[in-house]
Amino acid sequence: MSRVHNFNAGPASLPLAALELARDELVDFEGTGMSILEHSHRGKDFDRVHNEALGLVRELMGVPSEYHVLFLQGGASQQFATIPMNLLHPGKSADYVLTGGWSEKALAEAQLVGKARVAATTGVEENGTTVYRRIPKPSELDLDPEAAYVHMTSNNTLFGTQWHAFPETKAPLVCDMSSDIMWKPVDVSKFGLIYAGAQKNIGPSGLVLVIARPDLVAGGRKDIPKIFRYSTHAKENSLYNTPPTFSIYLVRNVLRVLKAQGGLGAVEAKNRAKGELLYGAIDENPEFFRAPVEKDSRSYMNVVFRLPSVELEDKFVSEAKKAGLVGLKGHRITGGIRASIYNAVGLESVQALVAFMREFARAA
Ligand SMILES: *Cc1c(COP(=O)(O)O)cnc(C)c1O
């Protein structure tokens, strides 16, 4: 078997142990004579998996017991709509902090539901597109204390920026953590609602994790279809209808690995070591590796940089691939190089990338 160094942005690298467990029990799950894929979502075997996965989210993130933990479908993009449908009551307005393409999309969906305004943006126009190179300073946030909620994106997958301190808000803080969920411990009680598509940091696609304060769930709008209400799914322990059972199973496997690594404190230490190593290689040759993001806004999950020419960037991506380093092409909006170094990407993969970068720069 040969595994590459996988720097894909999402779906992305998964811990080998989580995949191996899935392989080993794929056709006969725990002696039940069938795959977990073939089990009823109402049966006791799946129920164990489901509750273990939900319990591991609570345990790893230290979720306050009164908060709801939900497994939903439709991805983070559906949450862009579901959040305002539930929380944006008539006559209220929601605040959006724009730090990248995903937050722009979240705002656009909210504006189809009700009133939503830009409370801050770090976007600048460049060649007809909006680009983002930093996280706003606290003084730049023009927050409405009466807002239904404040929406932010903790890590900006496309532009490679990340919040390193969360803002203080009067209104409930709603955070899209799709690309950095569980990269380190966070104080969940500071948030009204956290959501994350699983496919960057904690599992495969098909599942979105929502963690929500009980008053927001109970007080959600009732004039929307039942399937879109958080209260529906909270009441049924995320088993209102058939959930994505295999995705939940795989998330469980991944969370077991994070727990075995020592929890999110240990995960953070590893992620910081990876990020420092990679940014160190960029900073030691800034003429060649050009980092567009301001230093204090750098992401530890998606590391972006440019090379002196587009031709060199293309060559970098194709030669890296030949060397077993895949997924390094930047997003089509930003161009350049992007190395996504999520939880499951090992230090040895980042070491291999750094060695490749040094050699590439030397030979260029
Ligand atoms: C990938 C991503 C999304 C979109 O997720 P889907 O599951 O494809 O809808 C939203 N927000 C952020 C921050 C992302 O990284």
mmCIF file of C-alpha atoms and ligand atoms in Angstrom:
data_model
loop_
_atom_site.group_PDB
_atom_site.id
_atom_site.type_symbol
_atom_site.label_atom_id
_atom_site.label_comp_id
_atom_site.label_asym_id
_atom_site.label_seq_id
_atom_site.Cartn_x
_atom_site.Cartn_y
_atom_site.Cartn_z
ATOM 1 C CA MET A 1 0.000 0.000 0.000
ATOM 2 C CA SER A 2 1.237 3.472 -0.734
ATOM 3 C CA ARG A 3 -0.333 6.635 0.625
ATOM 4 C CA VAL A 4 0.540 10.091 -0.710
ATOM 5 C CA HIS A 5 1.082 13.276 1.272
ATOM 6 C CA ASN A 6 -2.436 14.689 0.876
ATOM 7 C CA PHE A 7 -2.840 18.486 1.039
ATOM 8 C CA ASN A 8 -6.373 18.556 -0.402
ATOM 9 C CA ALA A 9 -8.631 21.395 0.782
ATOM 10 C CA GLY A 10 -11.759 19.270 1.271
ATOM 11 C CA PRO A 11 -12.694 16.489 1.167
ATOM 12 C CA ALA A 12 -9.298 16.041 2.705
ATOM 13 C CA SER A 13 -6.888 13.731 4.441
ATOM 14 C CA LEU A 14 -8.345 11.339 7.028
ATOM 15 C CA PRO A 15 -6.414 9.569 9.805
ATOM 16 C CA LEU A 16 -5.168 6.224 8.530
ATOM 17 C CA ALA A 17 -6.355 4.448 11.695
ATOM 18 C CA ALA A 18 -9.922 5.691 11.095
ATOM 19 C CA LEU A 19 -9.875 4.314 7.545
ATOM 20 C CA GLU A 20 -8.277 1.028 8.552
ATOM 21 C CA LEU A 21 -10.946 0.417 11.170
ATOM 22 C CA ALA A 22 -13.634 1.106 8.539
ATOM 23 C CA ARG A 23 -11.901 -1.299 6.159
ATOM 24 C CA ASP A 24 -11.570 -4.039 8.766
ATOM 25 C CA GLU A 25 -15.221 -3.948 9.775
ATOM 26 C CA LEU A 26 -16.749 -2.907 6.450
ATOM 27 C CA VAL A 27 -18.478 -6.164 5.537
ATOM 28 C CA ASP A 28 -19.100 -7.455 9.060
ATOM 29 C CA PHE A 29 -19.628 -4.769 11.659
ATOM 30 C CA GLU A 30 -18.780 -6.080 15.139
ATOM 31 C CA GLY A 31 -19.954 -9.613 14.366
ATOM 32 C CA THR A 32 -23.447 -8.531 13.282
ATOM 33 C CA GLY A 33 -23.052 -10.225 9.889
ATOM 34 C CA MET A 34 -23.631 -7.008 7.966
ATOM 35 C CA SER A 35 -21.934 -3.730 7.214
ATOM 36 C CA ILE A 36 -22.727 -0.645 9.265
ATOM 37 C CA LEU A 37 -23.956 0.683 5.894
ATOM 38 C CA GLU A 38 -26.692 -1.952 5.944
ATOM 39 C CA HIS A 39 -27.887 -1.412 9.499
ATOM 40 C CA SER A 40 -31.157 0.351 10.286
ATOM 41 C CA HIS A 41 -30.709 3.831 11.679
ATOM 42 C CA ARG A 42 -33.316 2.807 14.258
ATOM 43 C CA GLY A 43 -31.446 -0.302 15.381
ATOM 44 C CA LYS A 44 -29.370 -0.644 18.538
ATOM 45 C CA ASP A 45 -26.102 -1.248 16.676
ATOM 46 C CA PHE A 46 -26.244 2.023 14.775
ATOM 47 C CA ASP A 47 -27.603 3.759 17.847
ATOM 48 C CA ARG A 48 -24.417 2.896 19.714
ATOM 49 C CA VAL A 49 -22.271 4.359 16.938
ATOM 50 C CA HIS A 50 -24.431 7.488 16.701
ATOM 51 C CA ASN A 51 -24.377 8.187 20.420
ATOM 52 C CA GLU A 52 -20.673 7.464 20.695
ATOM 53 C CA ALA A 53 -19.985 10.002 17.937
ATOM 54 C CA LEU A 54 -22.218 12.639 19.552
ATOM 55 C CA GLY A 55 -20.629 11.899 22.932
ATOM 56 C CA LEU A 56 -17.120 12.253 21.532
ATOM 57 C CA VAL A 57 -18.007 15.698 20.131
ATOM 58 C CA ARG A 58 -19.173 16.740 23.599
ATOM 59 C CA GLU A 59 -16.163 15.250 25.341
ATOM 60 C CA LEU A 60 -13.471 16.521 22.974
ATOM 61 C CA MET A 61 -14.902 20.045 22.681
ATOM 62 C CA GLY A 62 -16.104 20.321 26.287
ATOM 63 C CA VAL A 63 -19.596 21.210 25.071
ATOM 64 C CA PRO A 64 -21.728 22.553 27.957
ATOM 65 C CA SER A 65 -24.287 19.848 28.808
ATOM 66 C CA GLU A 66 -27.302 22.025 28.022
ATOM 67 C CA TYR A 67 -26.130 22.731 24.455
ATOM 68 C CA HIS A 68 -27.504 20.655 21.597
ATOM 69 C CA VAL A 69 -25.146 18.670 19.372
ATOM 70 C CA LEU A 70 -26.730 17.856 16.003
ATOM 71 C CA PHE A 71 -25.673 15.848 12.969
ATOM 72 C CA LEU A 72 -27.389 17.297 9.895
ATOM 73 C CA GLN A 73 -27.151 17.064 6.116
ATOM 74 C CA GLY A 74 -26.832 19.576 3.296
ATOM 75 C CA GLY A 75 -23.322 20.689 4.197
ATOM 76 C CA ALA A 76 -22.200 23.997 5.607
ATOM 77 C CA SER A 77 -23.773 25.683 2.580
ATOM 78 C CA GLN A 78 -27.240 24.604 3.652
ATOM 79 C CA GLN A 79 -26.527 26.076 7.081
ATOM 80 C CA PHE A 80 -25.970 29.444 5.378
ATOM 81 C CA ALA A 81 -29.741 29.330 4.755
ATOM 82 C CA THR A 82 -30.891 27.304 7.776
ATOM 83 C CA ILE A 83 -29.317 29.701 10.271
ATOM 84 C CA PRO A 84 -31.268 32.797 9.166
ATOM 85 C CA MET A 85 -34.411 30.701 8.588
ATOM 86 C CA ASN A 86 -34.317 29.730 12.272
ATOM 87 C CA LEU A 87 -32.721 32.709 13.988
ATOM 88 C CA LEU A 88 -33.571 35.770 11.919
ATOM 89 C CA HIS A 89 -36.975 36.718 13.272
ATOM 90 C CA PRO A 90 -39.110 39.244 11.395
ATOM 91 C CA GLY A 91 -38.186 42.810 12.327
ATOM 92 C CA LYS A 92 -34.667 41.792 13.363
ATOM 93 C CA SER A 93 -31.391 42.158 11.513
ATOM 94 C CA ALA A 94 -28.297 39.936 11.497
ATOM 95 C CA ASP A 95 -24.653 41.065 11.464
ATOM 96 C CA TYR A 96 -22.155 39.433 9.111
ATOM 97 C CA VAL A 97 -18.390 39.778 9.363
ATOM 98 C CA LEU A 98 -16.876 39.184 5.935
ATOM 99 C CA THR A 99 -13.443 37.590 5.788
ATOM 100 C CA GLY A 100 -13.669 35.445 2.673
ATOM 101 C CA GLY A 101 -15.750 33.773 0.000
ATOM 102 C CA TRP A 102 -17.691 31.543 2.382
ATOM 103 C CA SER A 103 -18.834 34.426 4.562
ATOM 104 C CA GLU A 104 -19.952 36.284 1.414
ATOM 105 C CA LYS A 105 -22.092 33.281 0.498
ATOM 106 C CA ALA A 106 -23.522 33.051 4.005
ATOM 107 C CA LEU A 107 -24.518 36.737 3.863
ATOM 108 C CA ALA A 108 -26.162 36.359 0.447
ATOM 109 C CA GLU A 109 -28.348 33.508 1.730
ATOM 110 C CA ALA A 110 -29.332 35.457 4.851
ATOM 111 C CA GLN A 111 -30.372 38.415 2.683
ATOM 112 C CA LEU A 112 -32.813 36.141 0.865
ATOM 113 C CA VAL A 113 -34.408 35.285 4.204
ATOM 114 C CA GLY A 114 -34.463 38.665 5.932
ATOM 115 C CA LYS A 115 -32.393 41.677 6.883
ATOM 116 C CA ALA A 116 -28.649 41.148 7.133
ATOM 117 C CA ARG A 117 -25.892 43.750 7.141
ATOM 118 C CA VAL A 118 -22.109 43.804 6.872
ATOM 119 C CA ALA A 119 -20.662 44.518 10.317
ATOM 120 C CA ALA A 120 -17.089 44.467 9.001
ATOM 121 C CA THR A 121 -15.204 43.386 5.934
ATOM 122 C CA THR A 122 -11.522 43.052 5.162
ATOM 123 C CA GLY A 123 -12.180 42.553 1.449
ATOM 124 C CA VAL A 124 -10.228 44.663 -1.042
ATOM 125 C CA GLU A 125 -10.850 44.897 -4.774
ATOM 126 C CA GLU A 126 -8.151 43.516 -6.981
ATOM 127 C CA ASN A 127 -8.525 42.944 -10.737
ATOM 128 C CA GLY A 128 -12.288 42.851 -10.478
ATOM 129 C CA THR A 129 -12.501 40.362 -7.603
ATOM 130 C CA THR A 130 -12.631 40.796 -3.840
ATOM 131 C CA VAL A 131 -9.655 39.359 -1.981
ATOM 132 C CA TYR A 132 -9.046 39.039 1.755
ATOM 133 C CA ARG A 133 -5.665 39.106 3.452
ATOM 134 C CA ARG A 134 -6.462 39.590 7.094
ATOM 135 C CA ILE A 135 -8.902 39.262 9.967
ATOM 136 C CA PRO A 136 -10.490 42.520 11.171
ATOM 137 C CA LYS A 137 -9.258 44.182 14.353
ATOM 138 C CA PRO A 138 -11.804 44.375 17.183
ATOM 139 C CA SER A 139 -12.050 48.157 16.633
ATOM 140 C CA GLU A 140 -13.202 47.596 13.041
ATOM 141 C CA LEU A 141 -16.316 45.668 14.057
ATOM 142 C CA ASP A 142 -19.412 47.814 13.750
ATOM 143 C CA LEU A 143 -21.746 45.568 15.714
ATOM 144 C CA ASP A 144 -25.461 46.125 16.232
ATOM 145 C CA PRO A 145 -26.134 45.188 19.882
ATOM 146 C CA GLU A 146 -29.739 44.403 18.914
ATOM 147 C CA ALA A 147 -28.766 42.012 16.109
ATOM 148 C CA ALA A 148 -30.418 38.589 15.992
ATOM 149 C CA TYR A 149 -26.880 37.172 15.808
ATOM 150 C CA VAL A 150 -23.373 37.900 14.570
ATOM 151 C CA HIS A 151 -22.037 35.545 11.895
ATOM 152 C CA MET A 152 -18.330 34.901 11.370
ATOM 153 C CA THR A 153 -16.062 32.319 9.696
ATOM 154 C CA SER A 154 -13.268 31.172 12.012
ATOM 155 C CA ASN A 155 -10.953 29.961 9.231
ATOM 156 C CA ASN A 156 -11.014 31.120 5.643
ATOM 157 C CA THR A 157 -10.278 28.083 3.564
ATOM 158 C CA LEU A 158 -9.693 29.964 0.297
ATOM 159 C CA PHE A 159 -7.620 32.903 1.490
ATOM 160 C CA GLY A 160 -5.699 31.227 4.301
ATOM 161 C CA THR A 161 -6.664 33.534 7.160
ATOM 162 C CA GLN A 162 -7.851 32.537 10.629
ATOM 163 C CA TRP A 163 -9.200 34.283 13.716
ATOM 164 C CA HIS A 164 -6.793 33.884 16.636
ATOM 165 C CA ALA A 165 -9.057 35.590 19.166
ATOM 166 C CA PHE A 166 -12.832 35.491 18.912
ATOM 167 C CA PRO A 167 -14.758 38.771 19.076
ATOM 168 C CA GLU A 168 -16.807 39.794 22.079
ATOM 169 C CA THR A 169 -20.415 40.274 20.994
ATOM 170 C CA LYS A 170 -23.676 41.162 22.732
ATOM 171 C CA ALA A 171 -25.717 39.249 20.173
ATOM 172 C CA PRO A 172 -25.259 35.458 19.932
ATOM 173 C CA LEU A 173 -22.092 34.577 18.034
ATOM 174 C CA VAL A 174 -22.656 32.161 15.141
ATOM 175 C CA CYS A 175 -19.499 30.659 13.716
ATOM 176 C CA ASP A 176 -18.743 28.664 10.578
ATOM 177 C CA MET A 177 -15.878 26.419 11.766
ATOM 178 C CA SER A 178 -15.966 24.115 8.738
ATOM 179 C CA SER A 179 -12.263 24.254 8.064
ATOM 180 C CA ASP A 180 -10.856 24.445 11.586
ATOM 181 C CA ILE A 181 -13.324 22.628 13.841
ATOM 182 C CA MET A 182 -11.387 20.802 16.577
ATOM 183 C CA TRP A 183 -8.015 22.120 15.468
ATOM 184 C CA LYS A 184 -7.624 23.302 19.069
ATOM 185 C CA PRO A 185 -9.767 23.625 22.192
ATOM 186 C CA VAL A 186 -12.318 26.472 22.070
ATOM 187 C CA ASP A 187 -14.693 27.747 24.728
ATOM 188 C CA VAL A 188 -18.019 26.612 23.265
ATOM 189 C CA SER A 189 -19.988 28.611 25.848
ATOM 190 C CA LYS A 190 -18.893 31.826 24.082
ATOM 191 C CA PHE A 191 -20.924 30.829 21.023
ATOM 192 C CA GLY A 192 -24.623 30.779 20.268
ATOM 193 C CA LEU A 193 -24.144 28.340 17.415
ATOM 194 C CA ILE A 194 -21.166 26.574 15.850
ATOM 195 C CA TYR A 195 -21.408 24.665 12.579
ATOM 196 C CA ALA A 196 -18.970 22.733 10.448
ATOM 197 C CA GLY A 197 -19.088 20.524 7.398
ATOM 198 C CA ALA A 198 -17.213 17.389 8.449
ATOM 199 C CA GLN A 199 -15.087 16.957 5.343
ATOM 200 C CA LYS A 200 -12.169 19.203 6.228
ATOM 201 C CA ASN A 201 -11.148 18.342 9.739
ATOM 202 C CA ILE A 202 -13.280 15.579 11.244
ATOM 203 C CA GLY A 203 -14.522 13.171 8.615
ATOM 204 C CA PRO A 204 -16.002 12.606 5.178
ATOM 205 C CA SER A 205 -18.550 14.749 3.335
ATOM 206 C CA GLY A 206 -22.266 14.257 3.853
ATOM 207 C CA LEU A 207 -22.428 15.420 7.443
ATOM 208 C CA VAL A 208 -22.566 18.828 9.072
ATOM 209 C CA LEU A 209 -22.060 19.257 12.791
ATOM 210 C CA VAL A 210 -24.153 21.893 14.579
ATOM 211 C CA ILE A 211 -23.645 22.844 18.220
ATOM 212 C CA ALA A 212 -26.299 25.228 19.484
ATOM 213 C CA ARG A 213 -27.382 26.991 22.652
ATOM 214 C CA PRO A 214 -30.742 25.679 23.847
ATOM 215 C CA ASP A 215 -32.552 29.044 23.865
ATOM 216 C CA LEU A 216 -31.706 29.575 20.182
ATOM 217 C CA VAL A 217 -33.021 26.131 19.290
ATOM 218 C CA ALA A 218 -36.213 26.464 21.354
ATOM 219 C CA GLY A 219 -36.784 30.045 20.207
ATOM 220 C CA GLY A 220 -36.256 29.276 16.525
ATOM 221 C CA ARG A 221 -38.895 30.338 14.020
ATOM 222 C CA LYS A 222 -41.845 27.982 13.644
ATOM 223 C CA ASP A 223 -43.059 29.421 10.332
ATOM 224 C CA ILE A 224 -40.534 27.358 8.382
ATOM 225 C CA PRO A 225 -40.797 23.738 7.197
ATOM 226 C CA LYS A 226 -40.272 21.286 10.005
ATOM 227 C CA ILE A 227 -37.267 19.652 8.347
ATOM 228 C CA PHE A 228 -35.310 22.931 8.541
ATOM 229 C CA ARG A 229 -36.015 23.608 12.225
ATOM 230 C CA TYR A 230 -33.175 22.931 14.643
ATOM 231 C CA SER A 231 -35.810 22.071 17.248
ATOM 232 C CA THR A 232 -37.041 19.135 15.110
ATOM 233 C CA HIS A 233 -33.616 17.533 15.005
ATOM 234 C CA ALA A 234 -32.788 18.360 18.628
ATOM 235 C CA LYS A 235 -35.984 16.675 19.803
ATOM 236 C CA GLU A 236 -35.186 13.503 17.827
ATOM 237 C CA ASN A 237 -31.454 13.272 18.708
ATOM 238 C CA SER A 238 -30.637 13.882 15.006
ATOM 239 C CA LEU A 239 -32.732 10.861 14.015
ATOM 240 C CA TYR A 240 -35.815 12.684 12.738
ATOM 241 C CA ASN A 241 -35.219 11.110 9.333
ATOM 242 C CA THR A 242 -32.509 8.790 8.015
ATOM 243 C CA PRO A 243 -29.161 10.387 8.841
ATOM 244 C CA PRO A 244 -25.968 9.836 6.785
ATOM 245 C CA THR A 245 -25.113 6.731 8.792
ATOM 246 C CA PHE A 246 -21.778 5.936 7.197
ATOM 247 C CA SER A 247 -20.539 9.523 7.541
ATOM 248 C CA ILE A 248 -21.494 9.461 11.213
ATOM 249 C CA TYR A 249 -19.665 6.166 11.629
ATOM 250 C CA LEU A 250 -16.518 7.582 10.028
ATOM 251 C CA VAL A 251 -16.662 10.737 12.105
ATOM 252 C CA ARG A 252 -16.820 8.482 15.149
ATOM 253 C CA ASN A 253 -13.656 6.719 13.971
ATOM 254 C CA VAL A 254 -11.872 10.047 13.438
ATOM 255 C CA LEU A 255 -12.921 11.378 16.840
ATOM 256 C CA ARG A 256 -11.649 8.196 18.486
ATOM 257 C CA VAL A 257 -8.277 8.932 16.916
ATOM 258 C CA LEU A 258 -8.297 12.541 18.214
ATOM 259 C CA LYS A 259 -9.130 11.243 21.685
ATOM 260 C CA ALA A 260 -6.362 8.634 21.536
ATOM 261 C CA GLN A 261 -3.910 11.390 20.536
ATOM 262 C CA GLY A 262 -4.644 13.044 23.883
ATOM 263 C CA GLY A 263 -7.546 15.331 22.981
ATOM 264 C CA LEU A 264 -7.624 18.759 21.396
ATOM 265 C CA GLY A 265 -4.759 20.196 23.459
ATOM 266 C CA ALA A 266 -2.433 17.615 21.938
ATOM 267 C CA VAL A 267 -4.011 18.125 18.510
ATOM 268 C CA GLU A 268 -3.306 21.859 18.779
ATOM 269 C CA ALA A 269 0.344 21.318 19.720
ATOM 270 C CA LYS A 270 0.817 19.156 16.643
ATOM 271 C CA ASN A 271 -0.994 21.653 14.404
ATOM 272 C CA ARG A 272 1.125 24.541 15.697
ATOM 273 C CA ALA A 273 4.325 22.612 15.048
ATOM 274 C CA LYS A 274 3.179 21.895 11.475
ATOM 275 C CA GLY A 275 2.188 25.518 10.817
ATOM 276 C CA GLU A 276 5.394 26.939 12.274
ATOM 277 C CA LEU A 277 7.505 24.595 10.200
ATOM 278 C CA LEU A 278 5.728 25.520 6.973
ATOM 279 C CA TYR A 279 5.549 29.281 7.579
ATOM 280 C CA GLY A 280 9.196 29.118 8.653
ATOM 281 C CA ALA A 281 10.122 27.712 5.235
ATOM 282 C CA ILE A 282 8.111 30.464 3.533
ATOM 283 C CA ASP A 283 9.642 33.241 5.627
ATOM 284 C CA GLU A 284 13.228 32.083 5.161
ATOM 285 C CA ASN A 285 12.904 32.783 1.418
ATOM 286 C CA PRO A 286 10.335 35.600 1.079
ATOM 287 C CA GLU A 287 11.547 36.649 -2.378
ATOM 288 C CA PHE A 288 10.585 33.241 -3.714
ATOM 289 C CA PHE A 289 7.721 32.170 -1.426
ATOM 290 C CA ARG A 290 5.401 35.156 -1.301
ATOM 291 C CA ALA A 291 2.882 35.018 1.524
ATOM 292 C CA PRO A 292 -0.090 37.330 0.825
ATOM 293 C CA VAL A 293 -1.645 37.034 4.292
ATOM 294 C CA GLU A 294 -0.747 39.420 7.123
ATOM 295 C CA LYS A 295 1.308 37.541 9.720
ATOM 296 C CA ASP A 296 -1.090 37.783 12.642
ATOM 297 C CA SER A 297 -3.980 36.531 10.468
ATOM 298 C CA ARG A 298 -2.249 33.426 9.130
ATOM 299 C CA SER A 299 -4.174 30.179 9.093
ATOM 300 C CA TYR A 300 -2.785 27.021 10.657
ATOM 301 C CA MET A 301 -5.076 24.974 8.426
ATOM 302 C CA ASN A 302 -4.716 26.426 4.918
ATOM 303 C CA VAL A 303 -1.298 27.853 4.110
ATOM 304 C CA VAL A 304 -1.288 29.933 0.905
ATOM 305 C CA PHE A 305 1.651 31.368 -1.002
ATOM 306 C CA ARG A 306 2.650 32.515 -4.462
ATOM 307 C CA LEU A 307 5.798 31.917 -6.459
ATOM 308 C CA PRO A 308 7.474 34.521 -8.705
ATOM 309 C CA SER A 309 5.460 33.433 -11.782
ATOM 310 C CA VAL A 310 2.399 31.420 -12.746
ATOM 311 C CA GLU A 311 4.668 29.146 -14.791
ATOM 312 C CA LEU A 312 6.720 28.345 -11.703
ATOM 313 C CA GLU A 313 3.528 27.696 -9.751
ATOM 314 C CA ASP A 314 2.311 25.206 -12.365
ATOM 315 C CA LYS A 315 5.695 23.522 -12.361
ATOM 316 C CA PHE A 316 5.710 23.414 -8.543
ATOM 317 C CA VAL A 317 2.309 21.708 -8.435
ATOM 318 C CA SER A 318 3.155 19.134 -11.107
ATOM 319 C CA GLU A 319 6.618 18.281 -9.762
ATOM 320 C CA ALA A 320 5.268 18.053 -6.229
ATOM 321 C CA LYS A 321 2.667 15.595 -7.443
ATOM 322 C CA LYS A 322 5.370 13.432 -8.993
ATOM 323 C CA ALA A 323 7.114 13.482 -5.625
ATOM 324 C CA GLY A 324 3.960 12.222 -3.871
ATOM 325 C CA LEU A 325 2.754 15.615 -2.584
ATOM 326 C CA VAL A 326 -0.785 16.130 -3.890
ATOM 327 C CA GLY A 327 -3.526 18.761 -3.667
ATOM 328 C CA LEU A 328 -1.278 21.847 -3.660
ATOM 329 C CA LYS A 329 -2.951 23.905 -6.383
ATOM 330 C CA GLY A 330 -4.507 27.078 -4.974
ATOM 331 C CA HIS A 331 -8.216 27.863 -5.261
ATOM 332 C CA ARG A 332 -9.297 29.091 -8.691
ATOM 333 C CA ILE A 333 -10.116 32.559 -7.260
ATOM 334 C CA THR A 334 -6.731 33.080 -5.608
ATOM 335 C CA GLY A 335 -4.361 31.088 -7.817
ATOM 336 C CA GLY A 336 -0.967 30.208 -6.363
ATOM 337 C CA ILE A 337 -0.258 27.368 -3.973
ATOM 338 C CA ARG A 338 -2.373 26.193 -1.060
ATOM 339 C CA ALA A 339 -1.285 23.503 1.372
ATOM 340 C CA SER A 340 -4.179 22.387 3.566
ATOM 341 C CA ILE A 341 -2.666 20.897 6.695
ATOM 342 C CA TYR A 342 -5.729 19.788 8.623
ATOM 343 C CA ASN A 343 -5.638 17.624 11.754
ATOM 344 C CA ALA A 344 -5.084 14.396 9.803
ATOM 345 C CA VAL A 345 -2.046 15.688 7.897
ATOM 346 C CA GLY A 346 1.033 14.423 9.703
ATOM 347 C CA LEU A 347 4.147 16.383 10.635
ATOM 348 C CA GLU A 348 6.065 14.057 8.299
ATOM 349 C CA SER A 349 3.944 15.303 5.367
ATOM 350 C CA VAL A 350 4.783 18.911 6.199
ATOM 351 C CA GLN A 351 8.459 17.978 6.576
ATOM 352 C CA ALA A 352 8.333 16.372 3.126
ATOM 353 C CA LEU A 353 6.704 19.496 1.670
ATOM 354 C CA VAL A 354 9.275 21.809 3.271
ATOM 355 C CA ALA A 355 12.147 19.693 1.917
ATOM 356 C CA PHE A 356 10.534 19.798 -1.531
ATOM 357 C CA MET A 357 10.072 23.614 -1.325
ATOM 358 C CA ARG A 358 13.723 24.220 -0.391
ATOM 359 C CA GLU A 359 14.955 22.040 -3.220
ATOM 360 C CA PHE A 360 12.517 23.596 -5.725
ATOM 361 C CA ALA A 361 13.605 27.144 -4.799
ATOM 362 C CA ARG A 362 17.282 26.181 -5.009
ATOM 363 C CA ALA A 363 16.881 24.631 -8.465
ATOM 364 C CA ALA A 364 14.650 27.401 -9.899
HETATM 365 C C1 LIG B 1 -15.889 24.015 2.638
HETATM 366 C C2 LIG B 1 -16.512 25.134 3.384
HETATM 367 C C3 LIG B 1 -17.889 25.415 3.283
HETATM 368 C C4 LIG B 1 -18.815 24.655 2.356
HETATM 369 O O1 LIG B 1 -19.048 23.386 2.800
HETATM 370 P P1 LIG B 1 -20.077 22.415 2.052
HETATM 371 O O2 LIG B 1 -20.143 21.273 3.001
HETATM 372 O O3 LIG B 1 -19.478 22.081 0.731
HETATM 373 O O4 LIG B 1 -21.363 23.126 1.910
HETATM 374 C C5 LIG B 1 -18.390 26.443 4.045
HETATM 375 N N1 LIG B 1 -17.612 27.162 4.855
HETATM 376 C C6 LIG B 1 -16.286 26.933 4.972
HETATM 377 C C7 LIG B 1 -15.464 27.766 5.904
HETATM 378 C C8 LIG B 1 -15.700 25.911 4.238
HETATM 379 O O5 LIG B 1 -14.385 25.673 4.353
#
